[in-house]
Coordinates of C-alpha atoms and ligand atoms in Angstrom, one line a residue:
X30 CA 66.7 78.9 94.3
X31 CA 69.6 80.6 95.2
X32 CA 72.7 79.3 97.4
X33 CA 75.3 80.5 99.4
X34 CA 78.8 78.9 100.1
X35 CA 80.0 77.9 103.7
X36 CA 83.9 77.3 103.2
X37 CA 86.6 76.7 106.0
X38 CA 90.2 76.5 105.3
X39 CA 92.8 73.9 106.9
X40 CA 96.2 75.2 106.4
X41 CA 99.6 73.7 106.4
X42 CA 102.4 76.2 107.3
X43 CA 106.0 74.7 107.4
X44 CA 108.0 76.3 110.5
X45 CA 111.3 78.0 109.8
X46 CA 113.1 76.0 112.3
X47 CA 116.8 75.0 111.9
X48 CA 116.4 71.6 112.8
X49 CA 113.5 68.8 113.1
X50 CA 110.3 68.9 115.3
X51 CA 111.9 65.4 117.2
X52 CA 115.7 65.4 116.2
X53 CA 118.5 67.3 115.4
X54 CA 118.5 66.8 111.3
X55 CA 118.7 69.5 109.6
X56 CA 115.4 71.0 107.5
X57 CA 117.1 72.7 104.9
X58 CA 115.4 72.3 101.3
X59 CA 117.0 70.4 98.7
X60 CA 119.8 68.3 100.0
X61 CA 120.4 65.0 98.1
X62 CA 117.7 62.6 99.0
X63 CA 117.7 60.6 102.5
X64 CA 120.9 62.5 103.5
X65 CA 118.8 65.1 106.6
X66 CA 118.0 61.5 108.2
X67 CA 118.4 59.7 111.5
X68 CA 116.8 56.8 113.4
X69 CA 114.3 58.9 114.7
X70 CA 113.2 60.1 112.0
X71 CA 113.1 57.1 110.1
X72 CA 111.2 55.8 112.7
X73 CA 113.6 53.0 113.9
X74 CA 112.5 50.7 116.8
X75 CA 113.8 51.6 119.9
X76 CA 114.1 55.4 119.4
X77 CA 112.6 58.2 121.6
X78 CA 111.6 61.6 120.2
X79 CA 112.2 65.3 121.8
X80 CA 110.7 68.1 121.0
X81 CA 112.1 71.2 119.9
X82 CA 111.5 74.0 121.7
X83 CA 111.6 76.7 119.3
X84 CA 108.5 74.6 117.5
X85 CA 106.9 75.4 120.0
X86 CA 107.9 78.9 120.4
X87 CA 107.1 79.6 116.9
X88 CA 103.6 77.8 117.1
X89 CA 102.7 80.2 120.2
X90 CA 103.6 83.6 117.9
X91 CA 101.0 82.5 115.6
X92 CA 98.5 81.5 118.5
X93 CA 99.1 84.9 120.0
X94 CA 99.2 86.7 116.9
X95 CA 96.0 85.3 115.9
X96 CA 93.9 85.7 119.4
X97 CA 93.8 82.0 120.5
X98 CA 93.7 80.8 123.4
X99 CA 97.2 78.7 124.7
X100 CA 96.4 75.1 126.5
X101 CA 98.8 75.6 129.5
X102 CA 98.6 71.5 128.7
X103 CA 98.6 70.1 125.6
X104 CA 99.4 66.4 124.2
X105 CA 100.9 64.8 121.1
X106 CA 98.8 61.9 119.6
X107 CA 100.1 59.6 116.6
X108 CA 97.4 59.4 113.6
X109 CA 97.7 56.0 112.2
X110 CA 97.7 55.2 109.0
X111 CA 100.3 53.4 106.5
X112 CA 102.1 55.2 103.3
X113 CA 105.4 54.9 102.0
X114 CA 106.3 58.2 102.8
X115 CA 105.5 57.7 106.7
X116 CA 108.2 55.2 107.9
X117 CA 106.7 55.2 111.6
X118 CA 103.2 53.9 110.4
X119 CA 102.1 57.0 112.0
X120 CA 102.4 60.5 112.4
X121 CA 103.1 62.2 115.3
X122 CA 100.0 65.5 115.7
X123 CA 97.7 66.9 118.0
X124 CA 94.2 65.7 118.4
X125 CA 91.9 65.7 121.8
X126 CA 94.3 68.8 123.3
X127 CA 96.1 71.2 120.9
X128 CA 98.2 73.6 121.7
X129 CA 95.5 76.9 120.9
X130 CA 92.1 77.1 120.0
X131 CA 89.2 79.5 120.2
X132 CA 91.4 82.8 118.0
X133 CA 90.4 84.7 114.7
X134 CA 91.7 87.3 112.6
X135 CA 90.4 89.9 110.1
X136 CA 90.2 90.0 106.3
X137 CA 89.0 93.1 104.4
X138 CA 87.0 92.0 101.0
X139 CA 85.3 94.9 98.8
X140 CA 86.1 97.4 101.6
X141 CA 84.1 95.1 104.3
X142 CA 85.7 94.3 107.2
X143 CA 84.9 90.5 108.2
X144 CA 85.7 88.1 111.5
X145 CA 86.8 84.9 110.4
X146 CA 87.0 82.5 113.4
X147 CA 90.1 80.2 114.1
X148 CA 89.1 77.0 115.6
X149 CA 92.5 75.5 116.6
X150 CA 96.1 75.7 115.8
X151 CA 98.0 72.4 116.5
X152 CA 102.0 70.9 115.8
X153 CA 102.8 68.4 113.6
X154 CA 105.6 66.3 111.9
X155 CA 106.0 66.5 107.8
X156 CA 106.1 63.3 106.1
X157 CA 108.5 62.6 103.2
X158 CA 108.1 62.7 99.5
X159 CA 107.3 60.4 97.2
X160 CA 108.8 60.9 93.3
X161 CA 107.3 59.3 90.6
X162 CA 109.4 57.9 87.1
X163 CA 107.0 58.2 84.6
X164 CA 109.8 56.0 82.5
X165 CA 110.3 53.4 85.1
X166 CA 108.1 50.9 86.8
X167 CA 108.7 52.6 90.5
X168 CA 108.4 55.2 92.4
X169 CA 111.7 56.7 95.0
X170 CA 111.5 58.0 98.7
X171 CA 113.0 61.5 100.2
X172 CA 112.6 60.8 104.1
X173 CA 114.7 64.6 104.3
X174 CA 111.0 65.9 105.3
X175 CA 109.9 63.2 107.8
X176 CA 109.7 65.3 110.3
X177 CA 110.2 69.0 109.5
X178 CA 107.4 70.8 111.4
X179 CA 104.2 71.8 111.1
X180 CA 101.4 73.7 112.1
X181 CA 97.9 73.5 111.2
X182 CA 95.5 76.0 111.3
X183 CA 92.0 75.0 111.2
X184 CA 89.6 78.0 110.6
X185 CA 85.6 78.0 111.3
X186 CA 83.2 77.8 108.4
X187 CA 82.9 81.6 108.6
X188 CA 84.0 82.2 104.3
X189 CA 81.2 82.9 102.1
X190 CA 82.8 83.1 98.8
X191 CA 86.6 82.3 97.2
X192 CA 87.3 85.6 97.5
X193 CA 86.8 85.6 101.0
X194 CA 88.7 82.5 101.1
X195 CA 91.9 84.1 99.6
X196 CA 91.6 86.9 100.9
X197 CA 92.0 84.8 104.4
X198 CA 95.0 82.8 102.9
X199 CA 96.5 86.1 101.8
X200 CA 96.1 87.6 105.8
X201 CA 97.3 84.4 107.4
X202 CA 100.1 84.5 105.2
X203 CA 101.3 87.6 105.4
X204 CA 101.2 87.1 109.2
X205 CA 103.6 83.9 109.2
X206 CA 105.7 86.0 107.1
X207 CA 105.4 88.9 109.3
X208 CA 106.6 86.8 112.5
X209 CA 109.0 85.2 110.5
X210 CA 108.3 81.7 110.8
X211 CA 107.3 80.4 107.6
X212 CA 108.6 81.3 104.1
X213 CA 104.6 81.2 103.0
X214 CA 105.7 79.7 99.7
X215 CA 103.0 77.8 98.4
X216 CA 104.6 76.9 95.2
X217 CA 107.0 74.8 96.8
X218 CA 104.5 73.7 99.5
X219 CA 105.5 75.4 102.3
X220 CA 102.2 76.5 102.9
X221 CA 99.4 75.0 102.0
X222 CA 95.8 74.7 102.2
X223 CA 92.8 72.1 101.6
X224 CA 89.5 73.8 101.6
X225 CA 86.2 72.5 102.5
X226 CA 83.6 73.4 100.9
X227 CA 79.5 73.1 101.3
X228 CA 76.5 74.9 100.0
X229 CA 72.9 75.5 101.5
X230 CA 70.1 77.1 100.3
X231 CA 70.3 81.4 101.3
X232 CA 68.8 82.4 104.6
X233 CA 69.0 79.0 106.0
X234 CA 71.8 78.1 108.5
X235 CA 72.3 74.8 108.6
X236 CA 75.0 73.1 106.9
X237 CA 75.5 71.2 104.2
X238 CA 77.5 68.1 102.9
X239 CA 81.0 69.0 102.5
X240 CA 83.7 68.7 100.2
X241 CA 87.2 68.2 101.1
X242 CA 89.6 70.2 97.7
X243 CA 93.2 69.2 98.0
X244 CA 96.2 69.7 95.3
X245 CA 96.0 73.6 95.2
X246 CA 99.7 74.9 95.0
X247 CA 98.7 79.0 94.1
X248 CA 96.0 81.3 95.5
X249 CA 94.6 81.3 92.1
X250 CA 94.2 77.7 92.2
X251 CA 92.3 77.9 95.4
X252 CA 90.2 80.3 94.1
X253 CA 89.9 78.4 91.1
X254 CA 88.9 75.0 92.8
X255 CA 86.8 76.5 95.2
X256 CA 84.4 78.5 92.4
X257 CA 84.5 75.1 90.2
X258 CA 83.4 73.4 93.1
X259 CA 80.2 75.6 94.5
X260 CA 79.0 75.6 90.7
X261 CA 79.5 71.9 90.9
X262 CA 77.3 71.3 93.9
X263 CA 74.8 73.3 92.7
X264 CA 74.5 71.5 89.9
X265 CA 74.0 68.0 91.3
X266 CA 71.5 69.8 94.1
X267 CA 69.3 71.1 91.1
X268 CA 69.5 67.5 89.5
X269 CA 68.4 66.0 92.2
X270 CA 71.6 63.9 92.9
X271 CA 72.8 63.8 97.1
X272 CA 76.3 64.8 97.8
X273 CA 78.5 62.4 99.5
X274 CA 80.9 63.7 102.3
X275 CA 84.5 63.3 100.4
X276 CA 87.7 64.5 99.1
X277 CA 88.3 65.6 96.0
X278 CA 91.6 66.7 93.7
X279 CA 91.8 69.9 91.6
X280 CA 93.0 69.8 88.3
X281 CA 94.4 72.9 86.9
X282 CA 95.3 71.8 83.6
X283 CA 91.6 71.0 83.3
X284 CA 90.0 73.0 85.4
X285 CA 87.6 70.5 87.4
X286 CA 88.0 68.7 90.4
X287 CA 88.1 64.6 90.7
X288 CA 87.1 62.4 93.0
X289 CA 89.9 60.7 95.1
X290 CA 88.4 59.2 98.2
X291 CA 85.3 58.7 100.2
X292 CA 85.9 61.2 103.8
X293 CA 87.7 59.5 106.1
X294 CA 86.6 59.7 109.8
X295 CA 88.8 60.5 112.8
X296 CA 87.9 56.9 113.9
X297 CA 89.9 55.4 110.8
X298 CA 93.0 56.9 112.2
X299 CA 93.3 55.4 115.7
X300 CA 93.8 58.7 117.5
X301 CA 95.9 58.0 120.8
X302 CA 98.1 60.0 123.1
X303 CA 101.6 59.3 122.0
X304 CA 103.1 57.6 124.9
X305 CA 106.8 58.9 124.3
X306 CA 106.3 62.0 124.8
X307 CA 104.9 63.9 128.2
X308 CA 101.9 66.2 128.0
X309 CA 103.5 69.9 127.0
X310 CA 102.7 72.4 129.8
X311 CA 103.6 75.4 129.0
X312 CA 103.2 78.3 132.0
X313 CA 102.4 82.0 132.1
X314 CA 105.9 83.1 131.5
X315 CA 106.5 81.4 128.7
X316 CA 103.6 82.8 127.2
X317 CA 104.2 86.2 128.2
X318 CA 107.8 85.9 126.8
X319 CA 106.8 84.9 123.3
X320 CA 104.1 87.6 123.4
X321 CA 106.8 90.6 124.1
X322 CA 108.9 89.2 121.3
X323 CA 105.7 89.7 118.6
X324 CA 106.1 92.7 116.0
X325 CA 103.5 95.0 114.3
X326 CA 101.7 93.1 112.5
X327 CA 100.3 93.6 109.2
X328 CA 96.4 95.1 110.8
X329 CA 98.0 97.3 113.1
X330 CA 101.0 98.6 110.6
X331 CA 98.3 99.2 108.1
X332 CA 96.2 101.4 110.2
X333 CA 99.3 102.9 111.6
X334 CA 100.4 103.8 108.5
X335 CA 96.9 105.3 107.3
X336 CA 97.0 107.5 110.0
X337 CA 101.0 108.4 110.8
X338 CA 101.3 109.1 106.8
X339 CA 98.2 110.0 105.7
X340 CA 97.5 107.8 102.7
X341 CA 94.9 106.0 101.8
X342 CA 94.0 102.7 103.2
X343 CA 94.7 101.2 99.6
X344 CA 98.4 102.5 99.3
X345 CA 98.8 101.3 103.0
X346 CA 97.4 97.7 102.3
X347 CA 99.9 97.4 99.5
X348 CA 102.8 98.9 101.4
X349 CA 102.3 96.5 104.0
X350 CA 101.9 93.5 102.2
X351 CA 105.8 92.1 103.3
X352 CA 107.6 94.2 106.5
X353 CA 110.3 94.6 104.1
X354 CA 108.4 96.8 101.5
X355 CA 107.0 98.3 104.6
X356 CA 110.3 99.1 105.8
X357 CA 111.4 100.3 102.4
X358 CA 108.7 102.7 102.6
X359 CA 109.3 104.1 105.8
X360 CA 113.0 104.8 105.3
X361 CA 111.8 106.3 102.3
X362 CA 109.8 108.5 103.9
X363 CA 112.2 109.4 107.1
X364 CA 114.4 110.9 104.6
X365 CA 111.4 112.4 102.1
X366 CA 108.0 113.1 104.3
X367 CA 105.8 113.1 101.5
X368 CA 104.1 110.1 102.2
X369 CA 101.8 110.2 99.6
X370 CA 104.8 111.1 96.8
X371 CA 106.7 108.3 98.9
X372 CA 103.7 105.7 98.2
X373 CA 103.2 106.3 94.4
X374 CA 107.0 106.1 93.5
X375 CA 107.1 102.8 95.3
X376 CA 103.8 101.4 94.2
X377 CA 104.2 102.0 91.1
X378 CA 108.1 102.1 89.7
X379 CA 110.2 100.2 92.2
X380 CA 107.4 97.6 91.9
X381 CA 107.0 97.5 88.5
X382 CA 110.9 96.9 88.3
X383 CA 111.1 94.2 91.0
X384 CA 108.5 92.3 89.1
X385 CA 110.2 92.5 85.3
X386 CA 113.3 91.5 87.3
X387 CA 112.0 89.1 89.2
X388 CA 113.6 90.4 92.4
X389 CA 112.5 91.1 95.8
X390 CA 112.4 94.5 97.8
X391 CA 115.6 93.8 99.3
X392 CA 117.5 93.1 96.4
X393 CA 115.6 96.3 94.7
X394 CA 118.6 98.0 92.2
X395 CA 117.1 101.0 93.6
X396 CA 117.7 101.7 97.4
X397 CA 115.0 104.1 99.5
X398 CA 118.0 106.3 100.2
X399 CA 118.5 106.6 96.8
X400 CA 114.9 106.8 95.9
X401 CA 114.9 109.8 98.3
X402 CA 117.2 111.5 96.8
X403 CA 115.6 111.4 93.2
X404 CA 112.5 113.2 94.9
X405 CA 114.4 115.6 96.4
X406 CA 115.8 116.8 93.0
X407 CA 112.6 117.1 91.9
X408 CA 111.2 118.8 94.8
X409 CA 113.8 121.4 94.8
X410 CA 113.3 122.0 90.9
X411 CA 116.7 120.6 89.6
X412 CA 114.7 118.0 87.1
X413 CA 111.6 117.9 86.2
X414 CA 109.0 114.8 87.2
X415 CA 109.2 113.8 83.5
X416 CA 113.2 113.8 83.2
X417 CA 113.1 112.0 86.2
X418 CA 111.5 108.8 84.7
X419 CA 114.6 108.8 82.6
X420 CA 116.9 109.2 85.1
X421 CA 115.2 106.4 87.8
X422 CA 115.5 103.7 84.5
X423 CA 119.2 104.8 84.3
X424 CA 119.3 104.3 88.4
X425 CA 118.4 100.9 87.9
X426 CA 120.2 100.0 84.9
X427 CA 123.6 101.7 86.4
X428 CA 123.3 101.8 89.8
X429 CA 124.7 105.2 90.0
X430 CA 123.2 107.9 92.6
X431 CA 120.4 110.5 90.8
X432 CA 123.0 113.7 91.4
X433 CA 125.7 112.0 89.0
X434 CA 123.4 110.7 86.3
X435 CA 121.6 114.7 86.2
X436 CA 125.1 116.3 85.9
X437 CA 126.8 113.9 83.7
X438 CA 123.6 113.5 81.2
X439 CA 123.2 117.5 81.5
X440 CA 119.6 116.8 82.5
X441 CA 119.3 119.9 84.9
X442 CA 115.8 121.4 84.5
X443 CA 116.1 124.6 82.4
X444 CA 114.4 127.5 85.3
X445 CA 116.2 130.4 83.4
X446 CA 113.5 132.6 82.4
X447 CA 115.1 134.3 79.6
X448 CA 116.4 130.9 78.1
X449 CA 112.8 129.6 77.8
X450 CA 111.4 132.4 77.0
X451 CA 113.9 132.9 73.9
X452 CA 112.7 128.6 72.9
X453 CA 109.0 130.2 73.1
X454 CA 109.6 132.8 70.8
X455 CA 111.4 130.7 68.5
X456 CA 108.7 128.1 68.5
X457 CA 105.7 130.7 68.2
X458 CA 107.4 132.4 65.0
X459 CA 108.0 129.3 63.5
X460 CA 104.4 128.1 63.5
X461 CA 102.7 131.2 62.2
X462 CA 99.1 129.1 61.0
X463 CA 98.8 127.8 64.6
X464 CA 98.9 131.0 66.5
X465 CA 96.2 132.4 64.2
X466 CA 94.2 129.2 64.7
X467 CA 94.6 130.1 68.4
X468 CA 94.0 133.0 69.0
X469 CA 91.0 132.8 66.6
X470 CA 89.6 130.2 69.4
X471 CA 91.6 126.4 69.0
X472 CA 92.7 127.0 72.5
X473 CA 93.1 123.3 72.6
X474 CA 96.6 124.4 70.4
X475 CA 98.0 125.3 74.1
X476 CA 98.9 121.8 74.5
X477 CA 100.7 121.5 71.2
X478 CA 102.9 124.7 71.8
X479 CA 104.0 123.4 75.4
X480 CA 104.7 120.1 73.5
X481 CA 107.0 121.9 71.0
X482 CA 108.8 123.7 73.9
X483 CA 109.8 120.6 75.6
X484 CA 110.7 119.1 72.7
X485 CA 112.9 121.6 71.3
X486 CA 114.7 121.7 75.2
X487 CA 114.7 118.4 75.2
X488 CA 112.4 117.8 78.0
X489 CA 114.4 119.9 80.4
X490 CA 112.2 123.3 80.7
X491 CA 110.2 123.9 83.7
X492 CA 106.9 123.3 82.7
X493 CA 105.2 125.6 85.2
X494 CA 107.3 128.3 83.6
X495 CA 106.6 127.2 79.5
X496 CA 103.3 127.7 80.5
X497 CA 103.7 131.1 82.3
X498 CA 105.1 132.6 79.8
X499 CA 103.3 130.7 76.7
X500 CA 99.8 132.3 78.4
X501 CA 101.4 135.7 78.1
X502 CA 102.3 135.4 74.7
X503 CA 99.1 134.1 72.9
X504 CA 97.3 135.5 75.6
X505 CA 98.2 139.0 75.1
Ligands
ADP3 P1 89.0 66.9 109.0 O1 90.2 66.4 109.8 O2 87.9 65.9 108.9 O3 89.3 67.5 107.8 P2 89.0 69.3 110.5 O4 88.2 69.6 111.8 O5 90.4 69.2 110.5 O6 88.3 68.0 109.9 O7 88.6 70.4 109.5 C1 87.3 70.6 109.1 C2 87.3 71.9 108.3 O8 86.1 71.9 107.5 C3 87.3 73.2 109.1 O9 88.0 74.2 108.5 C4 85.8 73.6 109.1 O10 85.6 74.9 109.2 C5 85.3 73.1 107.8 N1 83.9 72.7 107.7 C6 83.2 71.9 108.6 N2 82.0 71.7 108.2 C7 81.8 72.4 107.0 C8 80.8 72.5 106.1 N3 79.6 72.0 106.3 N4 81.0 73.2 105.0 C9 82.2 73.7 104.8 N5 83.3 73.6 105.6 C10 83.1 73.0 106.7
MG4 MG1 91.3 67.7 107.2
ZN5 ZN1 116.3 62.8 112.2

């Protein structure tokens, strides 16, 4: 028997707002504990919340960038349930009427284009965070969370496999980033995602129990969990066992997930309209204003660049991975229109450097301008492609322009005929036995003889010209 997954994704992303979804704290990340507080978001008695507008602008970007539909009324409902980190004995979401619903987007796995749906997107207060002492009987509360916002997005069941799961995580990122929303860091929980998971036997289509996977902090782990899981399910199916609806922890360090709690039911949390705050209507204009704000986004600057630069839908995915390599590229480009040259200097060195540096595209050591530049001298013949490997390491290491590094390290490409053609003369007396060999057939000696040239000009002869005039002396 043979089985196919059904996964859909529930993802966390933590809005970019200056201040809290109810009060004016602050959100910014590691202040000294309790100190981004206030009544209201300690939840005293008494207190009224208001919302933030610009959560709510920022939640309609990602319902318009994603096709959804925007409730021109929506409600906030408080989800009941008691934790230490939740001071309110509730949190304050979105349940019966969220702000969008009924969108999807695209994701691209093994060059297939796929629909994945996007059942709802809906606001939502963080809660604080708990820290354990593994030395000391207790356990200490940050409330400077309670409260930063959130949005949900809840996809359909439409994945198939974890690739197609990541590769969903990946796009949805890349969109918060690209509306500049969310900081989509998943290391430090800024975004995250539980995954539900089921499987069914191939060619049916009705659904199996699922699995709720929680604890994932990388892509990897997602991917991880989620192929642990299916191969889990399987397992118990074929042994006869029944799957029980519930949620489950991954463990990377062991690589299996655990069982942490039957499913709860929406019943268990006491759903209700929050009566503090009035239904959110939100009117034509409103939407249409957010709309005309949106940018590119990552599908449309990706087939925008395959066809305004002429590269392949590979280089394009990469370049457009983060606006700001995107942008990189492009001002790259405005200065060098050889896309394609463009494209392989930047997918290859400038991000092999920013990753043994650890630095981002906007703190590259190499600017595009600069980059530009470098391609120009080798365009126009004053280094070769190989000396300029040499000279982009010293761009990085000195931050000096291309132009001075050539002329101080005497690095201009030798293109004087006569001069190389001397160095070839030299170098064919000097090894007697391996002209012979050539000329009585070893052709595969040409190689060796433009190798000696180069080496004995130190890498700075034209190479279109060694071999010119190398052909017309064994040749002859
Ligand atoms: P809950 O609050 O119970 O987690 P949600 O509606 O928020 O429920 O999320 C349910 C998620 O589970 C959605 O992403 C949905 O696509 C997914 N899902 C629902 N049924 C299945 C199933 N049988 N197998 C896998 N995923 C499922
Ligand atoms: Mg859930
Ligand atoms: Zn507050």
């Amino acid at each position: 028997m043979t089985y196919e997954a059904v996964i859909g994704l529930e993802i966390h992303a933590q809005l970019l707002t200056k201040t809290k979804i109810f009060c004016g704290c602050s959100t910014e990340f590691g202040a000294p504990p309790n100190t981004h507080t206030c009544p209201v978001c300690l939840g005293m008695p008494g207190v009224l919340p208001v919302l933030n507008r610009k959560v709510v602008d920022y939640t309609l970007r990602m319902s318009l960038a994603t096709n959804c539909t925007v409730a021109h009324e929506s409600r906030f409902a408080r989800k009941n349930y008691f934790y230490p980190d939740l001071p309110k004995g509730y949190q304050i979401s979105q349940y019966e009427l969220p702000i969008a619903e009924h969108g999807h987007v695209f994701i691209e796995v093994n060059g297939e284009k796929q629909r994945i749906g996007i059942t709802r997107i809906h606001m939502e207060e963080d809660a604080g965070k708990l820290t354990h002492d593994p030395n000391l009987p207790i356990s200490a509360v940050d409330f400077n969370r309670t409260g930063v916002p959130l949005i949900e997005i809840v996809s359909e069941p439409d994945m198939r496999s974890p690739q197609e799961a990541g590769a969903y995580l990946r796009q949805l990122r890349a969109v918060l980033r690209y509306l500049e929303i969310c900081d989509g860091n998943m290391e430090e929980g800024s975004f995250r995602c539980d995954a539900n998971v089921s499987i069914r036997p191939s060619g049916t289509d009705t659904f199996g129990t699922r699995i709720e996977l929680k604890n994932m902090n990388s892509f990897r782990h997602v991917e991880n969990a989620l192929t642990y899981e299916i191969e889990r399910q399987k397992v118990s199916i074929e042994d006869g066992r029944e799957l029980v609806q519930e949620t489950r922890l991954w463990d990377e360090d062991k690589g299996v997930t655990v069982s942490m709690r039957g499913k709860e039911e929406a019943h268990d949390y006491r759903y209700f309209p929050d009566p503090d705050l009035l239904p959110l209507v939100i009117d034509e204009a409103w939407i249409d204003e957010v709309r005309a704000t949106l940018p590119e986004l990552p599908d449309e600057k990706r087939a925008r660049f395959v066809e305004a630069y002429d590269i392949p839908s590979y280089d394009a995915e990469v370049l457009t991975s983060s606006r700001a390599l995107a942008d990189y590229f492009e001002t790259c480009v405005k200065q060098f229109p050889e896309a394609k040259t463009v494209s392989n200097w930047v997918m290859g060195s400038i991000l092999a450097v920013l990753k043994t540096e650890n630095k981002t595209i906007e703190e590259s050591p190499v600017s595009p301008e600069r980059l530009a530049e470098l391609l120009r001298l080798i365009d126009s013949g004053v280094i070769s492609g190989k000396i300029a490997k040499t000279v982009f390491d010293d761009m990085v290491s000195t931050g000096k322009a291309p132009e001075a590094i050539v002329r101080e390290k005497g690095l201009v490409q030798v293109t004087d005929t006569d001069a190389i053609s001397e160095v070839v003369n030299q170098v064919l007396s000097e090894h007697e036995q391996e002209v012979t060999d050539y000329k009585g057939g070893k052709t595969k000696l040409f190689g060796f003889f433009v190798g000696q040239v180069m080496k004995a000009t130190r890498g700075k002869a034209n190479p279109k010209i060694v071999n010119e005039l190398l052909k017309k002396e064994l040749d002859a």
